Short mmCIF file of N, CA and C in Angstrom, two decimals:
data_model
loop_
_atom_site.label_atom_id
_atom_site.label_comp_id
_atom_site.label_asym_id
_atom_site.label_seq_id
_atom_site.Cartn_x
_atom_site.Cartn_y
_atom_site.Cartn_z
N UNK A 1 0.85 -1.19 0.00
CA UNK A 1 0.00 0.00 0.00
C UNK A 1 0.89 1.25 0.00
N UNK A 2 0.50 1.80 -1.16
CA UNK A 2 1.10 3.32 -1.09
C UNK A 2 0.72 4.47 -0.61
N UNK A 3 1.79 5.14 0.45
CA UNK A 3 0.90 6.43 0.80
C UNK A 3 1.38 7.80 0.13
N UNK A 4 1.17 8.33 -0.10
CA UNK A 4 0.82 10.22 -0.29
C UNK A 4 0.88 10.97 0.96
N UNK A 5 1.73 11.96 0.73
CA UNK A 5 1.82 12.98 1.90
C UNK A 5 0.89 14.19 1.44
N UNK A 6 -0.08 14.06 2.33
CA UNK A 6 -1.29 15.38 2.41
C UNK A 6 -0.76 16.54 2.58
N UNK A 7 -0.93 17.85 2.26
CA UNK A 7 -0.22 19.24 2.39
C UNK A 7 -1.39 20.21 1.97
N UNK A 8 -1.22 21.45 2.90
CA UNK A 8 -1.88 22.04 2.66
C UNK A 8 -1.71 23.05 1.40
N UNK A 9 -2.39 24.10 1.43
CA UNK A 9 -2.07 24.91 -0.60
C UNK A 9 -0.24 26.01 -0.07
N UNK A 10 0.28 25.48 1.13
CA UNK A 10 1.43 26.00 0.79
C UNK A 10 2.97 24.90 0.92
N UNK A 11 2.63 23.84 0.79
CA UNK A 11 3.17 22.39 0.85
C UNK A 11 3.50 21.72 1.89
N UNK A 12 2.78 22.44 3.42
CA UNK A 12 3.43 21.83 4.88
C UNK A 12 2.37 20.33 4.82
N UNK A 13 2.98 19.49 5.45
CA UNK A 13 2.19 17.50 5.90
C UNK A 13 0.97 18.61 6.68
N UNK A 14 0.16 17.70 6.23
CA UNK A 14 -0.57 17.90 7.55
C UNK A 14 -1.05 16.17 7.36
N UNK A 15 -0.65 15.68 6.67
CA UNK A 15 -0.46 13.86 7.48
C UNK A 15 -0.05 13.29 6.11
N UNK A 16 -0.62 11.72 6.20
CA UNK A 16 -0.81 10.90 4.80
C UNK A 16 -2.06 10.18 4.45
N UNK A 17 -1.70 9.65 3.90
CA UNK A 17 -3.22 8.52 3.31
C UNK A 17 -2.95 7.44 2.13
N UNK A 18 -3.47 6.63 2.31
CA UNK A 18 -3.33 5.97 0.77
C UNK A 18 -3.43 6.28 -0.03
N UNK A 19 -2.56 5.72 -1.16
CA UNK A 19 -2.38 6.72 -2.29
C UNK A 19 -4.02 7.19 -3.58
N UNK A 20 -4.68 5.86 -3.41
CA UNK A 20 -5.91 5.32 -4.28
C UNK A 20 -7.02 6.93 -3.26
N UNK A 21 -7.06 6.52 -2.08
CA UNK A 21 -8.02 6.64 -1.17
C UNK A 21 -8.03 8.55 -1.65
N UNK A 22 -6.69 9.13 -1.85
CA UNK A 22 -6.45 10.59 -1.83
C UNK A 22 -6.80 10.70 -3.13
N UNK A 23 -6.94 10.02 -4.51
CA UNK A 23 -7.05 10.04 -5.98
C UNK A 23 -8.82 9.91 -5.80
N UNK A 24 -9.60 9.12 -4.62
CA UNK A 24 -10.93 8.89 -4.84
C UNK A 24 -11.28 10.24 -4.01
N UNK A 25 -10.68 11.03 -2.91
CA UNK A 25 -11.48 12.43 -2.45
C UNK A 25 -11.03 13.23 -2.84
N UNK A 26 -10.22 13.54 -3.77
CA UNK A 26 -9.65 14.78 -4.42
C UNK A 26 -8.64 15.36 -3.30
N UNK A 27 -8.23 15.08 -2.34
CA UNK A 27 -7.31 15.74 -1.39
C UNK A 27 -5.93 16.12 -1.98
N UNK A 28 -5.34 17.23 -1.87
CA UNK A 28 -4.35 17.84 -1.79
C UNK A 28 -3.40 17.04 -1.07
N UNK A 29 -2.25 16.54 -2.34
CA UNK A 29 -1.22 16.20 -2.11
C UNK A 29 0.18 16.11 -2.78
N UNK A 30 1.39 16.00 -2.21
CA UNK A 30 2.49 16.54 -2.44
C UNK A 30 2.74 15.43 -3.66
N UNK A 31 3.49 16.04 -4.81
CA UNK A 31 3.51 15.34 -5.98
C UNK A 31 5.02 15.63 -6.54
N UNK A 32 5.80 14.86 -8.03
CA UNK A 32 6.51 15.79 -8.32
C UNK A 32 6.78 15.52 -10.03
N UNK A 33 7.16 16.14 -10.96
CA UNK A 33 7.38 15.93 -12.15
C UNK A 33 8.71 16.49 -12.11
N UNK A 34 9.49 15.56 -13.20
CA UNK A 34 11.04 15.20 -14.32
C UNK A 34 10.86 15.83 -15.18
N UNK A 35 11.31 16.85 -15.72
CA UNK A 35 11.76 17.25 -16.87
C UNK A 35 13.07 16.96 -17.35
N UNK A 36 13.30 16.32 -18.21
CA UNK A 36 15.00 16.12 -18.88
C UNK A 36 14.88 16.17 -20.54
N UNK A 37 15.90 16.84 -20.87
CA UNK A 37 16.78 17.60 -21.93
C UNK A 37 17.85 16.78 -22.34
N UNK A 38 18.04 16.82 -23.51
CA UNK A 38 19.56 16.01 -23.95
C UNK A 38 20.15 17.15 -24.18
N UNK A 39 21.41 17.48 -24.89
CA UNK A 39 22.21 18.46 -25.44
C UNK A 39 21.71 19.21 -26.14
N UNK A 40 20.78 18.99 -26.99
CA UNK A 40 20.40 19.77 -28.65
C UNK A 40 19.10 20.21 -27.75
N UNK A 41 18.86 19.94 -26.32
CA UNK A 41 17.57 20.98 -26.11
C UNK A 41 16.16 20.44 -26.25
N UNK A 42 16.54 19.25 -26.56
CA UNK A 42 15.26 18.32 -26.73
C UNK A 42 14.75 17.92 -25.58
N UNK A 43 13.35 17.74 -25.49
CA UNK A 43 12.85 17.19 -24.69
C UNK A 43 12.64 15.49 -23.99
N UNK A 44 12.61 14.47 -23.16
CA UNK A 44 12.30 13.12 -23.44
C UNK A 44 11.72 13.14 -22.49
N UNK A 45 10.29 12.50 -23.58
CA UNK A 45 9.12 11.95 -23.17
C UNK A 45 9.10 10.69 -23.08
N UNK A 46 7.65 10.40 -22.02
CA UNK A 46 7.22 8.87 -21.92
C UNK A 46 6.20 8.51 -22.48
N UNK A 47 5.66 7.79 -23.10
CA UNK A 47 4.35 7.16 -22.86
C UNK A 47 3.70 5.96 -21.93
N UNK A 48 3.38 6.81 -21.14
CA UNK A 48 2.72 5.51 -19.97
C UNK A 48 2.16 4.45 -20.27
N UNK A 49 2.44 3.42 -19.72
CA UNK A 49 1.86 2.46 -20.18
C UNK A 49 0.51 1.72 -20.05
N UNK A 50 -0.17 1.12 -20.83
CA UNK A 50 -1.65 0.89 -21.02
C UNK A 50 -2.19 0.52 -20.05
N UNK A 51 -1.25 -0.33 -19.19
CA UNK A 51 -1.90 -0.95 -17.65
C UNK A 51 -1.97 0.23 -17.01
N UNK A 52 -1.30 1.34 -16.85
CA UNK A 52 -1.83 2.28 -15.78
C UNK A 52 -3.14 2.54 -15.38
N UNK A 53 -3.25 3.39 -13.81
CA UNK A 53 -5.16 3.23 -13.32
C UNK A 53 -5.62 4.55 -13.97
N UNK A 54 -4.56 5.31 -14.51
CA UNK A 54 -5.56 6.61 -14.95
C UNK A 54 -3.93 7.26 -15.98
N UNK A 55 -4.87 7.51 -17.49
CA UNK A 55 -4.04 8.48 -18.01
C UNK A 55 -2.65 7.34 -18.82
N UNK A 56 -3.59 6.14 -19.10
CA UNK A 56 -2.66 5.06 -19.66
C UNK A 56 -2.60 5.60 -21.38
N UNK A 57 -1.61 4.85 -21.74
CA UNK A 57 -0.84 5.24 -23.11
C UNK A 57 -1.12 6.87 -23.66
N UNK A 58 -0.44 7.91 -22.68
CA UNK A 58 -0.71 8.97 -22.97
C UNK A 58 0.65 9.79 -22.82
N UNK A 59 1.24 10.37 -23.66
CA UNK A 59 2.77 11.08 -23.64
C UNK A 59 2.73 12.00 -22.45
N UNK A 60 3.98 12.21 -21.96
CA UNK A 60 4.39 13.04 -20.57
C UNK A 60 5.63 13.23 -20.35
N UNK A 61 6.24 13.85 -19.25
CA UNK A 61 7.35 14.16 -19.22
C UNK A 61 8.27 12.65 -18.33
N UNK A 62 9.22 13.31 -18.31
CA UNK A 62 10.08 12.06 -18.07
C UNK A 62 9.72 11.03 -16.94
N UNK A 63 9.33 11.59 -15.52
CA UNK A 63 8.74 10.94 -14.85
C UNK A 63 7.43 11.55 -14.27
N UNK A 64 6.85 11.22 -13.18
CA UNK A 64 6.50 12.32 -12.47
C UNK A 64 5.91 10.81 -10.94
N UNK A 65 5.47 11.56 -9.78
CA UNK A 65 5.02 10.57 -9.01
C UNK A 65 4.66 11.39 -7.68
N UNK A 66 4.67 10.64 -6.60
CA UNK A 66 4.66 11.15 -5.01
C UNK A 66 5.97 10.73 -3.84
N UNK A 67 5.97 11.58 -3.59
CA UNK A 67 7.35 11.17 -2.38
C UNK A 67 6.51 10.73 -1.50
N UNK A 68 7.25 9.44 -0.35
CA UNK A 68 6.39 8.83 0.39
C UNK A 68 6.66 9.43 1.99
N UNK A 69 5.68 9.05 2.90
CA UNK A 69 5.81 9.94 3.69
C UNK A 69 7.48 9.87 4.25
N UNK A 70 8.14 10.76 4.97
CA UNK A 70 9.22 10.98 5.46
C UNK A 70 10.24 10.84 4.22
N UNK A 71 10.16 10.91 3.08
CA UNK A 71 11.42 11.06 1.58
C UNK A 71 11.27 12.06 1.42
N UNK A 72 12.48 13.08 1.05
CA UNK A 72 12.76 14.10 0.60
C UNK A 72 11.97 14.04 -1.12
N UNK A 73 11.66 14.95 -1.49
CA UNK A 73 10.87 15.60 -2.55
C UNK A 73 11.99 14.86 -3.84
N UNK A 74 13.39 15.12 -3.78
CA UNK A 74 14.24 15.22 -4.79
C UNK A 74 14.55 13.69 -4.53
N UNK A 75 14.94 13.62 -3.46
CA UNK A 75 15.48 11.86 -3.54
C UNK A 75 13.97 10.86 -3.97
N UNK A 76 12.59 11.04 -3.65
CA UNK A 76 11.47 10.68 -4.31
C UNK A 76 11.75 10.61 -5.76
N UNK A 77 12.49 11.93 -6.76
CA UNK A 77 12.16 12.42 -8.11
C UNK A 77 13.19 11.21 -8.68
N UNK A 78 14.36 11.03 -7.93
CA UNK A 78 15.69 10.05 -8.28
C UNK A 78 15.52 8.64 -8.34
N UNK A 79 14.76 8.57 -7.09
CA UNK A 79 14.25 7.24 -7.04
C UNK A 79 13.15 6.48 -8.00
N UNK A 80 12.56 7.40 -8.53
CA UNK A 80 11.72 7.19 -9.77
C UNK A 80 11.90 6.80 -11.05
N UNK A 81 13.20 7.92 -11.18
CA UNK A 81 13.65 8.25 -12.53
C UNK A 81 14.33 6.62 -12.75
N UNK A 82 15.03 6.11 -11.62
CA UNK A 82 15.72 4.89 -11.83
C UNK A 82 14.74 3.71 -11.60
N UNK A 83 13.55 3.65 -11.09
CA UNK A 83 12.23 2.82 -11.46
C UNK A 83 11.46 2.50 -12.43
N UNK A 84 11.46 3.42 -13.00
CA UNK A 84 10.70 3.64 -14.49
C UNK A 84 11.63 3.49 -15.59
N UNK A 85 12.58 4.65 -15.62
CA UNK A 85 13.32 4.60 -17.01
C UNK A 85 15.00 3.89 -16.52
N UNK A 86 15.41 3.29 -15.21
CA UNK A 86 16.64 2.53 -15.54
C UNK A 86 17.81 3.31 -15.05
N UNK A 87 17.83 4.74 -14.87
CA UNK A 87 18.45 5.46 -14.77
C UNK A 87 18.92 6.33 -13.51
N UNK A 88 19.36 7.46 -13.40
CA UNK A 88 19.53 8.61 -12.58
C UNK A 88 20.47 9.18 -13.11
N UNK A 89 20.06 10.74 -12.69
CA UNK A 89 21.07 11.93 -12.72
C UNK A 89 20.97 13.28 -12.30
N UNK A 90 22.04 14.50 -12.24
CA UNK A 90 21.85 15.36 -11.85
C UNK A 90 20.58 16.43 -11.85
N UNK A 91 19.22 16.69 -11.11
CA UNK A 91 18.71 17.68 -11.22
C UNK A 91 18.05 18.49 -10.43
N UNK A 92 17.18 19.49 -11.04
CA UNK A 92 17.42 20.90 -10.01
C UNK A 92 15.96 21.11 -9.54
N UNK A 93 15.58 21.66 -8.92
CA UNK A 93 14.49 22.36 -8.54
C UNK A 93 14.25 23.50 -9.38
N UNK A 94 13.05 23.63 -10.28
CA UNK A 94 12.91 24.52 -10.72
C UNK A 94 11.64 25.40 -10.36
N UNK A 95 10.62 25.05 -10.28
CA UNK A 95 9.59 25.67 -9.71
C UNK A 95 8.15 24.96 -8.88
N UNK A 96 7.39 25.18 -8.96
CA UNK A 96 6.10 24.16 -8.31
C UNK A 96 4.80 24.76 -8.29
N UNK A 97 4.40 24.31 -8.81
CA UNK A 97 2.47 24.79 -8.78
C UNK A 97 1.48 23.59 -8.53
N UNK A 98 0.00 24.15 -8.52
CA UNK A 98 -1.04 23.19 -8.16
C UNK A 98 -1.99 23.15 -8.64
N UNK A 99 -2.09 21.85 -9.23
CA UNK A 99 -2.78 21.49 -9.99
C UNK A 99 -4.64 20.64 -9.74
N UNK A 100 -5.38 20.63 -10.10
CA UNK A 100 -6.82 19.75 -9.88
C UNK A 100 -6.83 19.19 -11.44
N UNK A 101 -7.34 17.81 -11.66
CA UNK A 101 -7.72 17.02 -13.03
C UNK A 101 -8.62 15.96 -12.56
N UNK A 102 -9.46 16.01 -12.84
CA UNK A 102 -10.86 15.05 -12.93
C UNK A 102 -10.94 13.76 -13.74
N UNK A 103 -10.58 12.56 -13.76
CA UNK A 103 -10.07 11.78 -14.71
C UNK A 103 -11.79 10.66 -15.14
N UNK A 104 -11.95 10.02 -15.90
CA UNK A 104 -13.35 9.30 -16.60
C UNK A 104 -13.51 8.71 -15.24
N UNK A 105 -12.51 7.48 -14.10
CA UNK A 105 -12.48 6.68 -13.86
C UNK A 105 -12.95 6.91 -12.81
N UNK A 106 -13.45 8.55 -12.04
CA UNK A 106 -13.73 8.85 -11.12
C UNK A 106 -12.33 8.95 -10.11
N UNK A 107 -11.55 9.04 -10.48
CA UNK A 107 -10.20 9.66 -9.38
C UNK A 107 -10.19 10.63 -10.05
N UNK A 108 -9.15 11.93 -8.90
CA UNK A 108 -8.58 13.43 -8.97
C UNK A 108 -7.61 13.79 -8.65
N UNK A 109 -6.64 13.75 -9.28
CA UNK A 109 -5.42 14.19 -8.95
C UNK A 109 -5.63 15.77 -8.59
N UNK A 110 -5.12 15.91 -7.24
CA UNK A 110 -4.95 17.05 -6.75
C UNK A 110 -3.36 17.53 -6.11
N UNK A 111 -3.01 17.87 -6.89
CA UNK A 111 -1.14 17.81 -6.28
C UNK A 111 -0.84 18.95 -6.21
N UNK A 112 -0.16 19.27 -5.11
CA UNK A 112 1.32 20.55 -4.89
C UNK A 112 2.43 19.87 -5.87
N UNK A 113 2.68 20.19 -6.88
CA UNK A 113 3.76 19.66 -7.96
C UNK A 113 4.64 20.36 -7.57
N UNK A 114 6.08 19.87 -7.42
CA UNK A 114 7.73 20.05 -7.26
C UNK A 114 8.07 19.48 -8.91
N UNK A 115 8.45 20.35 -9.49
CA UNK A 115 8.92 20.33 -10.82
C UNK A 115 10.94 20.31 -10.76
N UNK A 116 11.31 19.44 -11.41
CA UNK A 116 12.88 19.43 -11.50
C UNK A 116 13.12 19.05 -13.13
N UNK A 117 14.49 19.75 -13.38
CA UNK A 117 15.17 19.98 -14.45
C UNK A 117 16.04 19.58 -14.38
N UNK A 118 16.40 18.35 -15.72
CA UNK A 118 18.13 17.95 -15.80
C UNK A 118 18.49 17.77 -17.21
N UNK A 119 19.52 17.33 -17.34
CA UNK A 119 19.93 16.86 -18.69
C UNK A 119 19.96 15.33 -18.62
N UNK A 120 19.79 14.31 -19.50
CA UNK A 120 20.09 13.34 -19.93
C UNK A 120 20.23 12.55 -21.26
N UNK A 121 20.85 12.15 -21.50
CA UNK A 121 21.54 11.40 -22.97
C UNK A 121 22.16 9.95 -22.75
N UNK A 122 21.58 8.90 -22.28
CA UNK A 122 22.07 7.71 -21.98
C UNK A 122 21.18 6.69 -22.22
N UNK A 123 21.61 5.14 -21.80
CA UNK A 123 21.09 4.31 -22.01
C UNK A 123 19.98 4.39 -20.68
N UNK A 124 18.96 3.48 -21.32
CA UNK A 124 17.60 3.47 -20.82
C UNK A 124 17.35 1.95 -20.52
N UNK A 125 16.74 1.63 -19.53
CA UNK A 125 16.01 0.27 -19.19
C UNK A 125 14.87 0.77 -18.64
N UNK A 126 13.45 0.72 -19.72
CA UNK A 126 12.69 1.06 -19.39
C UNK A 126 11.67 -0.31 -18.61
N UNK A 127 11.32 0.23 -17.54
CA UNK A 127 9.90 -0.88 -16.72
C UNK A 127 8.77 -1.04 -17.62
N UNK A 128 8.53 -1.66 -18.13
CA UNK A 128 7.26 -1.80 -19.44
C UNK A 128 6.57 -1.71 -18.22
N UNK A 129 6.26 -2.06 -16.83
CA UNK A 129 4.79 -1.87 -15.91
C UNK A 129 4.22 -0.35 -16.11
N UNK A 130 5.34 0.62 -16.14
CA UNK A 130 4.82 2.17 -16.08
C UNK A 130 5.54 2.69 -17.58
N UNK A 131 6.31 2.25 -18.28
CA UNK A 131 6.14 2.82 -19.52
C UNK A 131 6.37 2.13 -20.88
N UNK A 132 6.04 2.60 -21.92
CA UNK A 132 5.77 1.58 -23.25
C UNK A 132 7.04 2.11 -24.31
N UNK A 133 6.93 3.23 -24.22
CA UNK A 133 8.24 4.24 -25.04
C UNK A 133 8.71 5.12 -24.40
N UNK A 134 9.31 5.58 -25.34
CA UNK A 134 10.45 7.36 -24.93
C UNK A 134 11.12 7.79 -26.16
N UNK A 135 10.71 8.82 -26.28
CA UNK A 135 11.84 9.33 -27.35
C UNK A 135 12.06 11.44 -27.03
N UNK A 136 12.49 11.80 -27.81
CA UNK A 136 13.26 12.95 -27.30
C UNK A 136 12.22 13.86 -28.75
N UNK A 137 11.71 15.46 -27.88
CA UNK A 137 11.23 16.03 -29.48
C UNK A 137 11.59 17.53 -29.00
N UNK A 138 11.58 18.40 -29.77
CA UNK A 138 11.80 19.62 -29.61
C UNK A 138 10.50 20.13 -28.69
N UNK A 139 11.09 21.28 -27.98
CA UNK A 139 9.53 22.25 -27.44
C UNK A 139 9.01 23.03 -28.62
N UNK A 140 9.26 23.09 -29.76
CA UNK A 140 8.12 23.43 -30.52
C UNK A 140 7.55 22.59 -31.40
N UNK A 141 8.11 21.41 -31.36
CA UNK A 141 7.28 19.96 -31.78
C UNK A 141 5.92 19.82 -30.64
N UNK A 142 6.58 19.85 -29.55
CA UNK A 142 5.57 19.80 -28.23
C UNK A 142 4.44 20.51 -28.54
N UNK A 143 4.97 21.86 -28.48
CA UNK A 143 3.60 22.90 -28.22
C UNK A 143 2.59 22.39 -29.38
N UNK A 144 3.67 22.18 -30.29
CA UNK A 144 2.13 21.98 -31.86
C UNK A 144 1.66 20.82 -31.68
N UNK A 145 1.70 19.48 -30.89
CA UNK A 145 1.10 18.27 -31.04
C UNK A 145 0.12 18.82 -29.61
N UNK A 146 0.73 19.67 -28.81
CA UNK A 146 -0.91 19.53 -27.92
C UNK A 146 -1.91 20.31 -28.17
N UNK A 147 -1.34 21.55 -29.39
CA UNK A 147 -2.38 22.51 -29.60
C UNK A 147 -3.21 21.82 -31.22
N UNK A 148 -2.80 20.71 -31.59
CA UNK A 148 -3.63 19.85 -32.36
C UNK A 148 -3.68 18.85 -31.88
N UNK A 149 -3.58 18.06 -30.77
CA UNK A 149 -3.56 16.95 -30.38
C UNK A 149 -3.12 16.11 -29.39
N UNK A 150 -4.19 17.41 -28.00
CA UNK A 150 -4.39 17.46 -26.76
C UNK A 150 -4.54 16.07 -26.22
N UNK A 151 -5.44 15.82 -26.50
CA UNK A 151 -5.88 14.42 -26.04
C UNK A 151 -4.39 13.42 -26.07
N UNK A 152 -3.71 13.12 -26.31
CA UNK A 152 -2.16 12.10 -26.73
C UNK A 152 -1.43 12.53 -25.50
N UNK A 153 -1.45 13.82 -24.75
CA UNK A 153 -0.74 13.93 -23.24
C UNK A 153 -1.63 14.22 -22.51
N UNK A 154 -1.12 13.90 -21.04
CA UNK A 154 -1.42 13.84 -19.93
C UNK A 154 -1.82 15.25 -19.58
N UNK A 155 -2.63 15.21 -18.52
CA UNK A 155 -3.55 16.22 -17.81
C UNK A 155 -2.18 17.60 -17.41
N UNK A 156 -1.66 16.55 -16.25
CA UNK A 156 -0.57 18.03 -16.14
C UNK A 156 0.87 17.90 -16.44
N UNK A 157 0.59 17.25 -17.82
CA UNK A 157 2.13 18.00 -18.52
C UNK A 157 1.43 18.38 -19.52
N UNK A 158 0.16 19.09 -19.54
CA UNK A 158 -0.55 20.19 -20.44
C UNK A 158 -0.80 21.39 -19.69
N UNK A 159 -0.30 20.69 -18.65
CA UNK A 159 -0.48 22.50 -17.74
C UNK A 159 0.88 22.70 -17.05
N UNK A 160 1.55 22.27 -16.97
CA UNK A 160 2.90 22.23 -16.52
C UNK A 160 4.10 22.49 -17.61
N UNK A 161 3.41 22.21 -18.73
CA UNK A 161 4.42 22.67 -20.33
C UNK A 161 4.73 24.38 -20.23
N UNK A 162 3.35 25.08 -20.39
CA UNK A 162 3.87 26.45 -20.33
C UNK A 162 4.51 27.19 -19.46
N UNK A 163 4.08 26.23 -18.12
CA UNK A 163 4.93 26.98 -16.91
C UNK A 163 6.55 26.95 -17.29
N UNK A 164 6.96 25.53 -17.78
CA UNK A 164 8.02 25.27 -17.68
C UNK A 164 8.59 26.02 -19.04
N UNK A 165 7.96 26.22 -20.15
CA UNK A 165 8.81 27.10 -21.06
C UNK A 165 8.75 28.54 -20.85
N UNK A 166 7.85 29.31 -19.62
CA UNK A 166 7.99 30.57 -18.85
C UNK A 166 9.63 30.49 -18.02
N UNK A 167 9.60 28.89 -17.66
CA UNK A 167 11.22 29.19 -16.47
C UNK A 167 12.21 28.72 -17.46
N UNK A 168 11.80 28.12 -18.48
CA UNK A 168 13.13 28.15 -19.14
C UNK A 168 13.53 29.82 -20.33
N UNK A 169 12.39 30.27 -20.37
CA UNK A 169 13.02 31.46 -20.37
C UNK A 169 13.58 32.31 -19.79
N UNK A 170 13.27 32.27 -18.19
CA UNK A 170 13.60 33.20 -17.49
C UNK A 170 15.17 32.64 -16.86
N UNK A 171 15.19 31.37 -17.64
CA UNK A 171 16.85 30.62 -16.85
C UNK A 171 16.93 29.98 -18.14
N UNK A 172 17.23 31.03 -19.58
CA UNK A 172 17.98 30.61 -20.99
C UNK A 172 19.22 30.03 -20.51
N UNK A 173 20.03 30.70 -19.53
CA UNK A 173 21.63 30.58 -19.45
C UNK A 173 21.74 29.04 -18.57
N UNK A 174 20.85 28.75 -17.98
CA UNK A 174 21.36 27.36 -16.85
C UNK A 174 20.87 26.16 -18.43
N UNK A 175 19.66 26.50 -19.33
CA UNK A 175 19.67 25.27 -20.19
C UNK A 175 19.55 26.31 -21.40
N UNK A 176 20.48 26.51 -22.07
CA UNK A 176 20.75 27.16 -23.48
C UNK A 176 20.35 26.79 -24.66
N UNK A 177 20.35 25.52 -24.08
CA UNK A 177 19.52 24.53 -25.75
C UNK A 177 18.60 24.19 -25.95
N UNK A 178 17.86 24.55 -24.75
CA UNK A 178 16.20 23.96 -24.51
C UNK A 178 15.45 25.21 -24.85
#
């Protein structure tokens, strides 16, 4: 059984819960999304895989998930990145917002999102349980497949895209190629 750390709208615990149980009352909880970049500035995406409980075979960013109660936010994001895609590496804290999404199946993701930024260019062992592919596309490949063809990504890496090409403008110099 997985739990979720509950937080209020400025990210302090105010406890946990199961992870299902917080997706069936819509409760506010601490979340985090991967963004990673290769050299040329590209983006790499996932497509989740079909078994997932909500938001299966749908493109997204590199990872995303919940830190469990008492894990640091970043060591949660690391521990993921090497669950899913095989891997780990250096990245940063870049910003965090909060999100609500209403999904068919009757769950709600309600998250305080911790967003992090890195580079990566390596070999991959992907978990076919949580993902099916990956490949790498430009951010203006991005923007034009969700502004024709929303539906193919996920809830909030359609709302978490513009935030993140607002901070990668405002921090051109930390990723130059992105």
């Amino acid at each position: 059984m997985q739990e979720v750390i509950l937080v209020n709208e400025v990210d302090e615990s105010i406890g946990s819960m199961e992870k299902m149980e917080a997706h069936e009352k819509a409760l506010l909880h601490r979340a985090f999304s991967v963004f990673l970049f290769n050299k040329r500035g590209e983006m790499l995406l996932q497509k989740r895989a079909a078994s997932k409980y909500h938001s299966p075979s749908l493109w997204t960013n590199a990872c995303c998930s919940h830190p469990m109660p008492g894990e640091e936010t970043e060591q949660a994001a690391l521990r993921r990145l090497e669950e899913e895609l095989g891997f780990t590496t250096s990245i940063n804290k870049a910003f965090h917002f909060t999100y609500k999404a209403v999904f068919d199946n009757g769950l709600t993701e309600h998250e305080f999102d911790h967003v992090f930024v890195g580079e990566y260019e390596g070999a991959m062992q992907l978990n076919t349980e949580e993902v099916s592919e990956v490949c790498y596309k430009t951010m203006a490949d991005i923007k034009a497949e969700i502004e024709h063809n929303a539906g193919s990504y996920t809830e909030w890496f359609k709302i978490a895209f513009p935030l993140l090409e607002e901070w990668l403008q405002q921090n051109r110099s930390t990723y130059a190629a992105a």
